Short mmCIF file of C-alpha atoms in Angstrom, two decimals:
data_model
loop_
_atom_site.label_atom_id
_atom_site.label_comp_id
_atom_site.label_asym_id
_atom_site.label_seq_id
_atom_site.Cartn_x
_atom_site.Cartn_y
_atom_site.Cartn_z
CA UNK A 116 6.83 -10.95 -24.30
CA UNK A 117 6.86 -7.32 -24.49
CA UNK A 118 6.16 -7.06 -20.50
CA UNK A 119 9.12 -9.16 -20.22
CA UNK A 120 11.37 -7.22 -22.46
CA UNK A 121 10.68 -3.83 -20.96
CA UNK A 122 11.08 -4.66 -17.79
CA UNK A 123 14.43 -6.33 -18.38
CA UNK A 124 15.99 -3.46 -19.67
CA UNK A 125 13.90 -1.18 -17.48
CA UNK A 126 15.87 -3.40 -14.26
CA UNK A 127 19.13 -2.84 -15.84
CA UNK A 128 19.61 0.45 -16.61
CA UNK A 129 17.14 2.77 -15.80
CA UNK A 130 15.90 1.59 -12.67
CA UNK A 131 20.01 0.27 -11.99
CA UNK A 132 19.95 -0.81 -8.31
CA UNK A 133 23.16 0.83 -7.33
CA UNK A 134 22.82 4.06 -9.70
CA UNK A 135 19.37 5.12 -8.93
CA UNK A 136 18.24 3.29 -5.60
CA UNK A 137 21.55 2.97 -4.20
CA UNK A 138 20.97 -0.65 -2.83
CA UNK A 139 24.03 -2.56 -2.23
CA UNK A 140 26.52 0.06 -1.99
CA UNK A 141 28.85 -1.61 0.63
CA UNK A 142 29.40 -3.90 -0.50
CA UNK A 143 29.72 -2.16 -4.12
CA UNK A 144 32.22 -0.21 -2.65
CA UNK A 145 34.54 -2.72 -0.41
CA UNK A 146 34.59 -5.26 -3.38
CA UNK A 147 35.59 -3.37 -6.06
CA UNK A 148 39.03 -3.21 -5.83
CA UNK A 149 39.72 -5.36 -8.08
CA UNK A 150 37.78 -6.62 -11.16
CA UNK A 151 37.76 -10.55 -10.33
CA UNK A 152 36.96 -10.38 -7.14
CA UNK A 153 33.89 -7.79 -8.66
CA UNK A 154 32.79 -10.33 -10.82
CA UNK A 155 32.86 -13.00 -8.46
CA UNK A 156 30.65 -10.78 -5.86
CA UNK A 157 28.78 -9.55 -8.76
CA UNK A 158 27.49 -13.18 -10.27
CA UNK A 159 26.85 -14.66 -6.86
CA UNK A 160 24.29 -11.69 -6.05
CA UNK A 161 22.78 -12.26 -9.96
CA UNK A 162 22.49 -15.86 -8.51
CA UNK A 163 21.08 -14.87 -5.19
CA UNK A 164 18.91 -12.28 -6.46
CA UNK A 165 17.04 -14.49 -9.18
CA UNK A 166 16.30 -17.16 -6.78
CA UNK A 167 14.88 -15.32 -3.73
CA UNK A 168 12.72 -13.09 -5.97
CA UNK A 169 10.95 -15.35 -7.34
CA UNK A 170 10.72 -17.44 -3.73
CA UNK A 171 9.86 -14.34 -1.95
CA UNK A 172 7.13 -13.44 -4.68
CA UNK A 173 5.10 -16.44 -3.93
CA UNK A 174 5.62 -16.43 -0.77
CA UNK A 175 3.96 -12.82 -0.48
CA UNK A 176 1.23 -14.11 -3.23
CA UNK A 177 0.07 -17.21 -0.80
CA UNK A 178 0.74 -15.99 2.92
CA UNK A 179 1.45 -12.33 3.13
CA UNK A 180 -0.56 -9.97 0.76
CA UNK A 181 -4.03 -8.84 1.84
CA UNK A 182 -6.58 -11.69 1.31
CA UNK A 183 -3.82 -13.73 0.28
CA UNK A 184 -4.67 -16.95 2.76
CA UNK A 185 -7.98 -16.94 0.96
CA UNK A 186 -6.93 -20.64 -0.27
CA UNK A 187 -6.56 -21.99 3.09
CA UNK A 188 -10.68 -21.54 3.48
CA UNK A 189 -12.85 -18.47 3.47
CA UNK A 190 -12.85 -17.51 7.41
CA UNK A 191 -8.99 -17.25 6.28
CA UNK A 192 -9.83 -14.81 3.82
CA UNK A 193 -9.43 -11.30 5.83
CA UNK A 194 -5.93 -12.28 6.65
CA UNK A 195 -3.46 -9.62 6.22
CA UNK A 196 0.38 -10.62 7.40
CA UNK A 197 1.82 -8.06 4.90
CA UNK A 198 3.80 -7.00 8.10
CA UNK A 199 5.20 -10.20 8.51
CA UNK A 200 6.88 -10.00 5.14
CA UNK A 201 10.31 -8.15 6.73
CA UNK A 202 11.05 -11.71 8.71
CA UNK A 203 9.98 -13.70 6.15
CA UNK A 204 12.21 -12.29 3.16
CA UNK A 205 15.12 -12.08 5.29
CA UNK A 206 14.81 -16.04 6.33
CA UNK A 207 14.75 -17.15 3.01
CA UNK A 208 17.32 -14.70 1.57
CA UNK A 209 19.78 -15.99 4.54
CA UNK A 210 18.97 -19.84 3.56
CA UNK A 211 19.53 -19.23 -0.04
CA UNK A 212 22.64 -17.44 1.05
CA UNK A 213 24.01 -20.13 3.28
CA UNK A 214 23.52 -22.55 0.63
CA UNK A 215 25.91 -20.31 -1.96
CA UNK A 216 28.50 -20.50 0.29
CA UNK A 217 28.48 -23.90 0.86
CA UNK A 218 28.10 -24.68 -2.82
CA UNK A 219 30.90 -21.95 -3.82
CA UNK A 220 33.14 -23.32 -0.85
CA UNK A 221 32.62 -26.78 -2.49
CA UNK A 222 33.64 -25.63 -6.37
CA UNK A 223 35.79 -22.61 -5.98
CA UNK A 224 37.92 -22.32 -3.04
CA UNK A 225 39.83 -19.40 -4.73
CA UNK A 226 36.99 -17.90 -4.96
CA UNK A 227 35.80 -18.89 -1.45
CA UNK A 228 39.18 -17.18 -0.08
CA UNK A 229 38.68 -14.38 -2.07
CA UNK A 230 35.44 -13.24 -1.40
CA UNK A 231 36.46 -13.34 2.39
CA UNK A 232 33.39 -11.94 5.18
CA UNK A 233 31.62 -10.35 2.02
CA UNK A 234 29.78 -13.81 1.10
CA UNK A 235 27.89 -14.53 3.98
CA UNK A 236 27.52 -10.77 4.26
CA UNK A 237 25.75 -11.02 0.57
CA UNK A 238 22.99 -11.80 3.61
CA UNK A 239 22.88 -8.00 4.47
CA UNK A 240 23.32 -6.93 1.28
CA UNK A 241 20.45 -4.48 0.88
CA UNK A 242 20.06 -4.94 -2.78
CA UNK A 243 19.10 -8.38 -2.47
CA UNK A 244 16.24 -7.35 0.27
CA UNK A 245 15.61 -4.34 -1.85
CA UNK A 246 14.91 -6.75 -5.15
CA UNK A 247 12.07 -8.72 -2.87
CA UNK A 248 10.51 -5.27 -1.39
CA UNK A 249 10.75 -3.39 -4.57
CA UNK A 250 9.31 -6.83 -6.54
CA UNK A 251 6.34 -6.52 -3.34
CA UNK A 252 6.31 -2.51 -3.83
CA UNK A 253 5.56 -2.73 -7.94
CA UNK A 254 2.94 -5.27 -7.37
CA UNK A 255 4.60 -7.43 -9.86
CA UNK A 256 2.18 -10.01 -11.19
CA UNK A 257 3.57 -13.10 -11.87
CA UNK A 258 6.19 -15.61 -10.92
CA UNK A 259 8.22 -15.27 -14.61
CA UNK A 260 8.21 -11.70 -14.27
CA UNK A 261 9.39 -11.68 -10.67
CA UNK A 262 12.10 -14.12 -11.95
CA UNK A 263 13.23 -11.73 -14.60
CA UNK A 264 13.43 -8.88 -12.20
CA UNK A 265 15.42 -11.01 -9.67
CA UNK A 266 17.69 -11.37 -12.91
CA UNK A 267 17.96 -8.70 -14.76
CA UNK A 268 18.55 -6.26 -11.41
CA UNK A 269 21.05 -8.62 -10.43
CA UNK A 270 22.87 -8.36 -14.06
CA UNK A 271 22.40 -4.57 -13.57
CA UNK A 272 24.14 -4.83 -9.88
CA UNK A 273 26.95 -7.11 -11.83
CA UNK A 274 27.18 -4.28 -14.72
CA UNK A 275 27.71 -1.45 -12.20
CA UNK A 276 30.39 -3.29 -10.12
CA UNK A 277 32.24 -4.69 -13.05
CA UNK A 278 32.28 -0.87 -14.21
CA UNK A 279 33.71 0.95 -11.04
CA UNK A 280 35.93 -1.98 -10.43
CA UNK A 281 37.69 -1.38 -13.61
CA UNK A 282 37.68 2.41 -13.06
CA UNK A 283 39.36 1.50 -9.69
CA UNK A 284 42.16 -0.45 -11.58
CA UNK A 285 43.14 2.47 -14.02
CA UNK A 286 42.68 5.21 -11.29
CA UNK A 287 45.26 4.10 -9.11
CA UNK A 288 47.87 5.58 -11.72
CA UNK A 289 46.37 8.81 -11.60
CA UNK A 290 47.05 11.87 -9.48
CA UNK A 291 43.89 11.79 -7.22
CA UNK A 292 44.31 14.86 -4.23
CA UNK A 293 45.61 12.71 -1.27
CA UNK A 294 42.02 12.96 0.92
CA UNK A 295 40.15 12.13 -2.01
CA UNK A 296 41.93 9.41 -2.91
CA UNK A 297 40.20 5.74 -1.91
CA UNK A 298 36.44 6.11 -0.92
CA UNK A 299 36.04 9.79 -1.70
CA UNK A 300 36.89 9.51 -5.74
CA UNK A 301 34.85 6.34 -5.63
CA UNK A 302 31.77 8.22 -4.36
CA UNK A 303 32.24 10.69 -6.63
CA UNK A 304 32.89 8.79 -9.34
CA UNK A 305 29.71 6.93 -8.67
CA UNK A 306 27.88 9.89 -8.64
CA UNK A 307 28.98 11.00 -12.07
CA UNK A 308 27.64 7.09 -13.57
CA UNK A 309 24.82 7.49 -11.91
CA UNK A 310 24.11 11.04 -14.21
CA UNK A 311 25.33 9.48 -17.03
CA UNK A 312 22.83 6.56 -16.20
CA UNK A 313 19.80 9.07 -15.72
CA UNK A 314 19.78 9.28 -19.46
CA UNK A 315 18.88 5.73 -19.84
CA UNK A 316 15.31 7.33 -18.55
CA UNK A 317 14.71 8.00 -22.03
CA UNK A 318 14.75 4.59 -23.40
CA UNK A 319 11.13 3.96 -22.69
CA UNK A 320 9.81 7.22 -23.14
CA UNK A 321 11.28 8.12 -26.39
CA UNK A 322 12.98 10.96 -25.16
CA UNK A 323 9.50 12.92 -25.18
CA UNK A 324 9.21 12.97 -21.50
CA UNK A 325 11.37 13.95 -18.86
CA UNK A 326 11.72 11.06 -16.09
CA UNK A 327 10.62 12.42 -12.42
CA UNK A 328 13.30 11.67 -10.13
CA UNK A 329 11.70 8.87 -7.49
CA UNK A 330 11.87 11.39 -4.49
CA UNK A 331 10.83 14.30 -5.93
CA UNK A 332 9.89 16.62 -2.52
CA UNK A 333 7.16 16.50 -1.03
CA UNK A 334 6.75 20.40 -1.45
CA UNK A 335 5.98 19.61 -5.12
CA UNK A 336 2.80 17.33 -4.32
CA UNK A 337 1.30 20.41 -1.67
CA UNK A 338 1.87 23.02 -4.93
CA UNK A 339 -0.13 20.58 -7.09
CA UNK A 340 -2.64 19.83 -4.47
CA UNK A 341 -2.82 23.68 -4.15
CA UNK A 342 -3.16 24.20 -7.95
CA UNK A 343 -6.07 21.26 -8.40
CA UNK A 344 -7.55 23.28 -5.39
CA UNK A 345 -7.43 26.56 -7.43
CA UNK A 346 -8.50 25.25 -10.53
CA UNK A 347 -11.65 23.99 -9.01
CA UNK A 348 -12.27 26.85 -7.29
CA UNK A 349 -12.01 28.78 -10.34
CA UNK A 350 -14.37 25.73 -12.00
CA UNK A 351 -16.86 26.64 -9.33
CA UNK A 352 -16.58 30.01 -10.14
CA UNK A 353 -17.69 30.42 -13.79
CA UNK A 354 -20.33 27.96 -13.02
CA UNK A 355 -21.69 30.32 -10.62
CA UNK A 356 -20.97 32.87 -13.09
CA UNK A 357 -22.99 31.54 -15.94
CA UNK A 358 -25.57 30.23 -13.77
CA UNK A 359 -25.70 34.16 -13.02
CA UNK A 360 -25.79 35.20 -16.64
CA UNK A 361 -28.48 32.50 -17.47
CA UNK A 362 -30.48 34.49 -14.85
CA UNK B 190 30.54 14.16 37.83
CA UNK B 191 31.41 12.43 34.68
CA UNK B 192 28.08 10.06 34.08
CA UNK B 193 30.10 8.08 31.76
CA UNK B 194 33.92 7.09 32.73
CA UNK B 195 36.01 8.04 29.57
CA UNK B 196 36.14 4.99 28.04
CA UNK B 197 32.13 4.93 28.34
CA UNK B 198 32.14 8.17 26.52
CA UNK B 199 34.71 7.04 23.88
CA UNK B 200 32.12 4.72 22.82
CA UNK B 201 29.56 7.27 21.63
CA UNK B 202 32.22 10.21 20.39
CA UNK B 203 34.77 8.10 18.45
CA UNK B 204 32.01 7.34 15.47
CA UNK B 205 30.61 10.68 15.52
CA UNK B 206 34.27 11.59 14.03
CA UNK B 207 37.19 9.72 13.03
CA UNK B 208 35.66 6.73 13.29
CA UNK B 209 32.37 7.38 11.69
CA UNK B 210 30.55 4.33 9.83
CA UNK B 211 29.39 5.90 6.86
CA UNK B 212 32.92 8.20 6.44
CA UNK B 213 35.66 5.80 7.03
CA UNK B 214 34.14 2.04 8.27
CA UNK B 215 32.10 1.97 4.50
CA UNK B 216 29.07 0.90 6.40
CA UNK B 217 25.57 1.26 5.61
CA UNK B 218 25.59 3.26 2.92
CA UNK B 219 22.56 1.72 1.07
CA UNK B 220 19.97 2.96 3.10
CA UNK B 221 21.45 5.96 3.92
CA UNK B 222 21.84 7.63 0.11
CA UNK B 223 18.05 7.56 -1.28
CA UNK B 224 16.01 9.14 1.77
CA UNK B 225 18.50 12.56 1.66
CA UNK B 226 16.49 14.71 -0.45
CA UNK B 227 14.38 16.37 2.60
CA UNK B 228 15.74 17.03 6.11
CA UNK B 229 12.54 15.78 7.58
CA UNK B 230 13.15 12.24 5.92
CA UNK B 231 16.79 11.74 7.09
CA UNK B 232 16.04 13.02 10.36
CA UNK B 233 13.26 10.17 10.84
CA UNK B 234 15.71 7.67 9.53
CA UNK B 235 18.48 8.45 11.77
CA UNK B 236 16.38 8.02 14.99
CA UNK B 237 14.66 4.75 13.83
CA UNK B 238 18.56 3.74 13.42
CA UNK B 239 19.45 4.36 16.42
CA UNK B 240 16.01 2.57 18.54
CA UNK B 241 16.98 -0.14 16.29
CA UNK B 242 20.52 -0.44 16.68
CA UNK B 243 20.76 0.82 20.28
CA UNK B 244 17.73 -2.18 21.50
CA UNK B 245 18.82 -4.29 18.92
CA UNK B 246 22.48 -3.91 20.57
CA UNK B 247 21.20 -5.16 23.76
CA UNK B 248 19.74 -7.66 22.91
CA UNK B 249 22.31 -9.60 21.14
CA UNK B 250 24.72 -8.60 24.08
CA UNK B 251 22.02 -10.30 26.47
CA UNK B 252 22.12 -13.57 23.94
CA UNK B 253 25.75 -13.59 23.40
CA UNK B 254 26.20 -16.77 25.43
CA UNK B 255 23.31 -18.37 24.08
CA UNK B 256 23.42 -18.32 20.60
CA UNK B 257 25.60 -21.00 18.34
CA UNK B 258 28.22 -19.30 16.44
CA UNK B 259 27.19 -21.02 13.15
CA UNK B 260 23.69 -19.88 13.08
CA UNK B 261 24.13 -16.41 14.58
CA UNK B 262 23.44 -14.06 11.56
CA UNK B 263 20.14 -16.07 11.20
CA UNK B 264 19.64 -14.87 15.02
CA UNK B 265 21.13 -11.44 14.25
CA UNK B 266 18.91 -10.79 11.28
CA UNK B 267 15.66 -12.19 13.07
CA UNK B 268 16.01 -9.71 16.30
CA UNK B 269 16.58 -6.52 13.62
CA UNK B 270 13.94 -7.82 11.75
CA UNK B 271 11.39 -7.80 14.67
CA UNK B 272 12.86 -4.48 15.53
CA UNK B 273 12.65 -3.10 12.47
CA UNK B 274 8.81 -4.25 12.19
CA UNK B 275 8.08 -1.98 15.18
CA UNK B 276 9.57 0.80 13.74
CA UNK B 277 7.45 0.59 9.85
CA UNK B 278 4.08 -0.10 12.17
CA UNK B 279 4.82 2.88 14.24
CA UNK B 280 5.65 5.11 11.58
CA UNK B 281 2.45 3.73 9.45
CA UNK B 282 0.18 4.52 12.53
CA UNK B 283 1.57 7.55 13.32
CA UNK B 284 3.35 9.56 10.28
CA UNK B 285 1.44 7.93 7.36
CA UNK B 286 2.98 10.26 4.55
CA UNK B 287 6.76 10.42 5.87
CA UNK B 288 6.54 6.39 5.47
CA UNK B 289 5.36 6.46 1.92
CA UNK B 290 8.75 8.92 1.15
CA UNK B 291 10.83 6.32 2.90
CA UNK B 292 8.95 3.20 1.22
CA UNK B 293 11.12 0.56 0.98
CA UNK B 294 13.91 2.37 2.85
CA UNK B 295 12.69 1.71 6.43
CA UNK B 296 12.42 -2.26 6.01
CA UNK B 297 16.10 -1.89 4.15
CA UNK B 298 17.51 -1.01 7.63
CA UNK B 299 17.71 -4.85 8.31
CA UNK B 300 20.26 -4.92 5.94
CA UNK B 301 21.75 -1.80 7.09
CA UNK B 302 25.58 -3.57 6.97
CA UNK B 303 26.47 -1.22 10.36
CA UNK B 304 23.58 -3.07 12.17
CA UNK B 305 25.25 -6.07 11.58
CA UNK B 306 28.63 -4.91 11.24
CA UNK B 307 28.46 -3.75 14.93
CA UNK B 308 26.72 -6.69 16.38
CA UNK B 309 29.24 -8.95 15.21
CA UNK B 310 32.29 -6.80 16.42
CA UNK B 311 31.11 -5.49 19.62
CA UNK B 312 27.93 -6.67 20.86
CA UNK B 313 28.71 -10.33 20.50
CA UNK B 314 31.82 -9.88 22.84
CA UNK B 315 31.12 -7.40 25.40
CA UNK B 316 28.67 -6.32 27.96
CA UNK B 317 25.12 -4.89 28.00
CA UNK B 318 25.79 -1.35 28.94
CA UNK B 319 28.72 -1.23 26.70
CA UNK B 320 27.31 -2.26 23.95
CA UNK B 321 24.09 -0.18 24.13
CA UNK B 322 26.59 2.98 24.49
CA UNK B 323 28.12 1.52 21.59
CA UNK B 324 24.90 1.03 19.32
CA UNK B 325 23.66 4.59 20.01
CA UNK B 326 27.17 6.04 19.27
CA UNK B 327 27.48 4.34 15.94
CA UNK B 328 23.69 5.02 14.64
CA UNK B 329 23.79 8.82 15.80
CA UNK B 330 27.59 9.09 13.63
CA UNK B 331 25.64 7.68 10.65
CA UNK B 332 22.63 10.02 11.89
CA UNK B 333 24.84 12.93 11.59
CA UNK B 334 25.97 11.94 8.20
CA UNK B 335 22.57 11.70 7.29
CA UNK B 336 21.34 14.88 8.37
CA UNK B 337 24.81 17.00 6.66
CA UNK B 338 23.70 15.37 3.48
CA UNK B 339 20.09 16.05 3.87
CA UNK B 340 20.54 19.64 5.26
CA UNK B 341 22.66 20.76 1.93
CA UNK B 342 20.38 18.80 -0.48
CA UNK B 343 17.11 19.84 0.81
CA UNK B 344 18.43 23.80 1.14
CA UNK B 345 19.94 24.13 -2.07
CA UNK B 346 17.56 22.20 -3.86
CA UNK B 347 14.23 23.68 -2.80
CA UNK B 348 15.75 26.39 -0.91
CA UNK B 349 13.64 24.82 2.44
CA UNK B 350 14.43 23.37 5.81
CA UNK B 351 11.91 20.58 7.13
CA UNK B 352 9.24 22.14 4.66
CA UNK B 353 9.74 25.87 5.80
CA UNK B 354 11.17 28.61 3.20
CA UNK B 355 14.10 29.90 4.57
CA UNK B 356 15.61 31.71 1.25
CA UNK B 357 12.34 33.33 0.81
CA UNK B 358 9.47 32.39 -2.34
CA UNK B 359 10.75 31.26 -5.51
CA UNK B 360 7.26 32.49 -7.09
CA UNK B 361 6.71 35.53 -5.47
CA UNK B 362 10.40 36.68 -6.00
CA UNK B 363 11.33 37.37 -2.13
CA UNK B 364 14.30 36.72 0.15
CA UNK B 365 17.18 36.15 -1.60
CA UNK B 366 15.39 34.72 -5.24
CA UNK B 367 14.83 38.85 -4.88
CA UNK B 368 18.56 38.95 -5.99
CA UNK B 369 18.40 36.28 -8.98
CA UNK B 370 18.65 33.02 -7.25
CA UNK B 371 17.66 30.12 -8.33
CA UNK B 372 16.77 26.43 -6.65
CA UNK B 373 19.52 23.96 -7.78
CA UNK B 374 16.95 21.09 -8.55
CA UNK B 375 19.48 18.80 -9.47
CA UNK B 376 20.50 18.26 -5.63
CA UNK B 377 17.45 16.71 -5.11
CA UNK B 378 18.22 14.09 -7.77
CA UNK B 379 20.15 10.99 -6.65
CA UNK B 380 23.09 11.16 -7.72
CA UNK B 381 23.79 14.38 -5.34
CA UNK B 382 23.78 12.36 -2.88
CA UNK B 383 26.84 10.32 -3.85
CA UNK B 384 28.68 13.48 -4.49
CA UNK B 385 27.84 15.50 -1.49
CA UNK B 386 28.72 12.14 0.91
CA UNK B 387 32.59 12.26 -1.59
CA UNK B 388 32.86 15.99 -0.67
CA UNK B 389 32.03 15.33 2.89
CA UNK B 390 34.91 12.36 2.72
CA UNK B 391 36.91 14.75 1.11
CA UNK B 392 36.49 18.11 3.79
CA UNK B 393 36.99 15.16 6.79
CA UNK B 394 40.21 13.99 5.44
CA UNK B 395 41.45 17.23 4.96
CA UNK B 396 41.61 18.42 8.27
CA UNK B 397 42.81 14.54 9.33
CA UNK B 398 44.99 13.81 7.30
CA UNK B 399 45.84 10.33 9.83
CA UNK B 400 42.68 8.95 7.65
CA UNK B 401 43.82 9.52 4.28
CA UNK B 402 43.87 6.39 2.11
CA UNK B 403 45.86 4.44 -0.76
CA UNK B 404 44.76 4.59 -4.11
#
């Protein structure tokens, strides 16, 4: 139960798909002009996303992952298609999308109209790809947690586009500098969540430890590699050293 | 002497500038933000974006008349897909580290909306030449996006360029950290990236002002 909690709120705000892995963004920003149209977008990817996760997930337990054909028989057993799982994710994510359409077409033709190219485009929306290669990424091990990450990243994607939609609304009274004004202030704007969203890294932690940003250079790794290097060098040392003494 | 007539030429300039996908079509965005902490990074993504788009451009142009209009971002998705597995095995095989930075990133160009974008505006109407010219022009406009923003944030946040010091040591005090300066580490953070793309919208529009939006 605990798992499930802390990864729900992990998916939401700390690990927000648009504020710290940027997924989804074009649609983030075309949409949100306008907060119904935002929510509309934003509950049809919460949809989208918490069925193909879970879909995708056993899909990658029973076919793709390494070893992962091991039910069909054991000469089956050394099968690896991870690299298969690209073509595979997209398929079902496009099915599952076709079949929103035609079921919001059917119910909510207002909605239909409003939503325009950016439903069937919910296809290329990278946060929804991103949700099924981030679930494969985090080795995430079973199909109740996959379905609350499908969820609860989607309801993070939802919060984040309800949010600059509404920001959208009020800014268009303001006195933004004319080449700013439209995709620049929204970028900017996004940027400035996505701080304020950083500090959500202490929910888990306590506060005691400072979260490591994701891409943290690659120079960083060669200066610890470099200091392990040292140290042991130095361990060698004094061993030598007292072995010396002892003599 | 021209190898390209004008319009030809067009085709790969006009995105590069006031028609750029990242700066005023609001394409592809997703993958392009996370990987711009390091030059070296960006620099890897921008040419797998353009094999991809430029191949993937020909393709579709070759199946225009082939494929049913219902089913065709089913189609469109499979051929990046397959192209986009030939770029992750290749850069597995060959550059084992620079795929871990980009993880997820490089299978993310499938959904990479100017992949897409441009196959169903230009590639599914026009000719094979055309619409390679067009693929590479659009992928190297997002490419040079790509490489601004990961150029600034990799120099001002570890003070390097594709892993070589070029403002001198930060521990040993040389080059200019000689004179008190420090690395801005919170460019490499993601957020910087949002900004530094806004600032970039906002020096572009500036000197055109024929692109400036509404509110």
């Amino acid at each position: 139960m605990l798992e499930h909690t802390e990864l729900f709120f992990k998916s939401i705000f700390i690990d927000n798909m648009v504020f710290a892995t940027f997924l989804g963004m074009c649609s983030y920003l075309a949409v949100s002009k306008k907060v119904t149209t935002a929510v509309g977008l934003g509950a049809a990817v919460i949809f989208v996303l918490s069925v193909t996760v879970p879909l995708n997930w056993l899909l990658d337990q029973y076919l793709l992952k390494d070893g992962a054909l091991a039910w069909l028989g054991p000469e089956y057993a050394d099968y690896n298609l991870s690299f298969l799982s690209f073509i595979l994710f997209i398929a079902t994510i496009a099915t599952m999308v076709q079949l929103v359409e035609i079921v919001v077409e059917k119910f909510s033709p207002a909605l239909y109209n409003s939503l325009g190219i950016f439903l069937p485009l919910i296809a290329v929306n990278c946060a929804i790809l991103g949700g099924s290669l981030f679930m494969q990424a985090r080795e995430i091990s079973s199909l109740g947690l996959a379905f609350n990450y499908g969820l609860s990243s989607g309801i993070g994607w939802f919060l984040a586009i309800l949010a600059i939609a509404a920001i959208r609304e009020k800014i268009r009274y303001s006195n933004v500098p004319p080449p700013l004004r439209g995709l620049g202030i929204t970028f900017i704007i996004t940027g400035l969540m996505a701080i304020g969203f950083m500090s959500f890294g202490g929910m888990l932690t306590g506060g005691d430890e400072v979260p490591v940003a994701e891409e943290n250079t690659t120079a960083q790794q060669e200066k610890e590699e470099e200091n392990k290097k040292l140290d042991e060098e130095t361990a060698q040392n004094t061993v030598s050293y007292n072995a010396i003494e002892k003599e | 002497m021209a190898i390209l007539s004008k319009k030809d030429s067009k085709l790969i300039l006009d995105p590069l500038a006031d028609n750029n996908p990242i700066t005023i079509q609001v394409l592809g965005i997703c993958s392009a933000l996370a990987i711009t902490a390091e030059l070296k990074a960006s620099i890897v993504m921008a040419l797998s974006v353009v094999f991809v788009m430029g191949l993937g451009n020909v393709v579709i142009s070759l199946l225009r008349n082939v494929i049913p209009s219902k089913i065709r971002i089913i189609v469109q998705l499979v051929v990046v897909a397959a192209l986009v597995i030939v770029v992750d095995q290749v850069l597995k095989a060959y550059a084992y580290t620079l795929s871990k930075t980009l993880a997820v990133f490089v299978g993310l160009i499938i959904t990479n909306c100017i992949i897409m974008g441009r196959f169903e505006a230009f590639a599914l109407g026009n000719g094979v030449k055309r619409s390679f010219l067009d693929g590479i022009g659009n992928a190297a406009g997002y490419g040079l996006i790509l490489i601004i923003v990961g150029f600034f944030r990799e120099l001002l946040g570890s003070g390097t360029l594709l892993g070589y010091a070029v403002l001198g040591n930060p521990i040993e005090k040389t080059g200019l950290y000689a004179i008190g300066y420090e690395n801005n580490g919170f460019m490499l953070l993601s957020p910087m990236a949002l900004i530094v793309v806004g600032l970039l919208i906002w020096v572009q529009r500036s000197r055109n002002p024929a692109l400036i939006e509404e509110n």
